[in-house]
Backbone as numpy.savetxt, mean C-alpha at the origin, in Angstrom:
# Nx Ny Nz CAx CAy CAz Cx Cy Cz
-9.05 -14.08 7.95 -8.14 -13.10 7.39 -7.39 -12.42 8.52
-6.04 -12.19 7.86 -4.74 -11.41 8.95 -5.78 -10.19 9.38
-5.45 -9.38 10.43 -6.09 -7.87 10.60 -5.04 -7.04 10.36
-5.62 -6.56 9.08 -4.98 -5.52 8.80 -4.86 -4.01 9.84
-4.15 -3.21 9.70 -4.37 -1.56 10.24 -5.43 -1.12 9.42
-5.81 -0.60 10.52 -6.71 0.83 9.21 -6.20 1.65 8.26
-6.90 2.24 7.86 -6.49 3.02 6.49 -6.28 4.56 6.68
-5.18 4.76 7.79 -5.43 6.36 8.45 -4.24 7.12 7.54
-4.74 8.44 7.69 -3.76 9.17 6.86 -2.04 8.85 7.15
-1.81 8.49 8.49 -0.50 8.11 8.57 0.15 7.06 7.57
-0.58 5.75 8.09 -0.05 4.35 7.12 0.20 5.32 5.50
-1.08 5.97 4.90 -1.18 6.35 3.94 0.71 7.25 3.60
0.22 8.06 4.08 1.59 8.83 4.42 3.26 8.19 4.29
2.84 7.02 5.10 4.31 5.86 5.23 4.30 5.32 3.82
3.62 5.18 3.25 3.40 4.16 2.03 3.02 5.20 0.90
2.85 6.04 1.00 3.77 7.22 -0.27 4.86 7.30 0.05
5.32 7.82 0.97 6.92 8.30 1.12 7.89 7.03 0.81
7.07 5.69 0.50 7.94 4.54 0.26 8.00 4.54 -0.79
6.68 4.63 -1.76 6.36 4.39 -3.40 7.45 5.70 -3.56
8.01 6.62 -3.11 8.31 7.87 -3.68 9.96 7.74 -3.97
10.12 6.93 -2.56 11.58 6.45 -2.88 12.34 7.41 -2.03
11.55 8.04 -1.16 12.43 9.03 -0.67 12.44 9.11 1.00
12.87 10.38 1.92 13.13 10.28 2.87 12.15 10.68 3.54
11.56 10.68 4.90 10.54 11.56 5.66 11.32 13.11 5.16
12.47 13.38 5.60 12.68 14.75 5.30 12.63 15.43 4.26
12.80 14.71 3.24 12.76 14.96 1.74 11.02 14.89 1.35
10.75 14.16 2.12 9.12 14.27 1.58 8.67 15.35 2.39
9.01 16.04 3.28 8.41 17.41 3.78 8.74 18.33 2.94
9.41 18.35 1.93 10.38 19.46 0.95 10.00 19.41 -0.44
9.14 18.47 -1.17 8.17 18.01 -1.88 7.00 18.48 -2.07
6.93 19.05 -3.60 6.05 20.24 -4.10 4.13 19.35 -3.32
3.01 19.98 -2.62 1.76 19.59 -2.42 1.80 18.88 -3.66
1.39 18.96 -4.82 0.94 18.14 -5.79 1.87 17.23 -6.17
2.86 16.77 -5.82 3.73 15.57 -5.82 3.09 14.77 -4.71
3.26 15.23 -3.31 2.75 14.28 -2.32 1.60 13.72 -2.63
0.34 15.03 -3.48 -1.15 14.61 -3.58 -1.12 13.13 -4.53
-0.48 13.32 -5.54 -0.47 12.17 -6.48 0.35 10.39 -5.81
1.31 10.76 -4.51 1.98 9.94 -4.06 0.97 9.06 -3.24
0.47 9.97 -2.83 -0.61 9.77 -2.02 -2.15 8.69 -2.19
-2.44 9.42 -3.29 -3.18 8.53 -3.89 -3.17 7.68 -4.95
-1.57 7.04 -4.80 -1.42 5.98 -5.39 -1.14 4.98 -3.90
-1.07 5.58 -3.14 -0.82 4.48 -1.83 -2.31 4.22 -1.38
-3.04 4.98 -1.63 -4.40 4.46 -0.92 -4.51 3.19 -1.91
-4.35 3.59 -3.28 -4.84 2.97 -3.99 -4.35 1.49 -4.35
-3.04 1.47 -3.79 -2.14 0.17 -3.41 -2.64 -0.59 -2.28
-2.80 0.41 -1.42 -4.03 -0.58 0.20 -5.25 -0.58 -0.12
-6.06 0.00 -0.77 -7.14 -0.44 -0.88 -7.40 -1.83 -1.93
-6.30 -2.34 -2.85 -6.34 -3.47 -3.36 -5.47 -4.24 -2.94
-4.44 -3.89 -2.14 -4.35 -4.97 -1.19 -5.82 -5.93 -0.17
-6.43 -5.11 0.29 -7.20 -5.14 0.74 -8.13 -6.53 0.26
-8.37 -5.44 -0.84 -9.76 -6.20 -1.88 -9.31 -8.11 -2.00
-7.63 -7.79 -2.91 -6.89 -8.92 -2.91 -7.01 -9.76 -1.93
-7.09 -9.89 -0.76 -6.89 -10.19 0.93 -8.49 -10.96 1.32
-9.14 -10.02 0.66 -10.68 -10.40 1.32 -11.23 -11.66 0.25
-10.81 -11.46 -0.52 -10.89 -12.82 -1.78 -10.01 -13.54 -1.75
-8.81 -13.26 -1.28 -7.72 -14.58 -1.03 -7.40 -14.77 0.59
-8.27 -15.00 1.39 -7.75 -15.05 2.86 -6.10 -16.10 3.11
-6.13 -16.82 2.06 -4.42 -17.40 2.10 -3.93 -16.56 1.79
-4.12 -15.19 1.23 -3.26 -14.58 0.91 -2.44 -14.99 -0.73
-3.20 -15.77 -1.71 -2.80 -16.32 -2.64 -1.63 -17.45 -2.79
-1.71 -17.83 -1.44 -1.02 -18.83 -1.23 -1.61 -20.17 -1.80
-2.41 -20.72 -2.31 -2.98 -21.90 -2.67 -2.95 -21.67 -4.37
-3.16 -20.31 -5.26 -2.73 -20.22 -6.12 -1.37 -20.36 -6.96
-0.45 -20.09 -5.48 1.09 -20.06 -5.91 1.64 -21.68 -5.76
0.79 -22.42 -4.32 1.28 -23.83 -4.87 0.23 -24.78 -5.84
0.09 -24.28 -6.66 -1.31 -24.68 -7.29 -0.15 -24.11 -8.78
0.49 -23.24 -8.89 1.36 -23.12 -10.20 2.05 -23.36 -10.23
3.34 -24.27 -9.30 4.36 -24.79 -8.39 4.37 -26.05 -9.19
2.99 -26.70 -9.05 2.53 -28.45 -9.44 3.09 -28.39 -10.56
């Protein structure tokens, strides 16, 4: 399996402010309980990435040419 990054509040951070659709600056201006919920939908996107990853070390690549046939 690829090596992933860890799971530090930053990545976390980068990957709400992406799901959010918005800017670093605009996400500093963003009510706490908006970020909290942004937030833990990004863990929750890397942590099944993750899961996904550790059960598909192709990366679901053998499934996709396997539905291709």
């Amino acid at each position: 399996m690829n090596a992933l990054p860890d799971l530090t509040p930053a990545l976390v951070n980068f990957v709400a402010i992406r799901l959010a659709e918005t800017t670093a600056k605009d996400w500093k201006e963003m009510p706490a309980e908006t970020k909290k919920a942004h937030r833990a939908k990004a863990r929750r996107l890397l942590t099944a990435e993750r899961k996904f990853l550790e059960k598909h070390p192709d990366g679901g690549a053998a499934g996709a040419a396997a539905s291709e046939a």
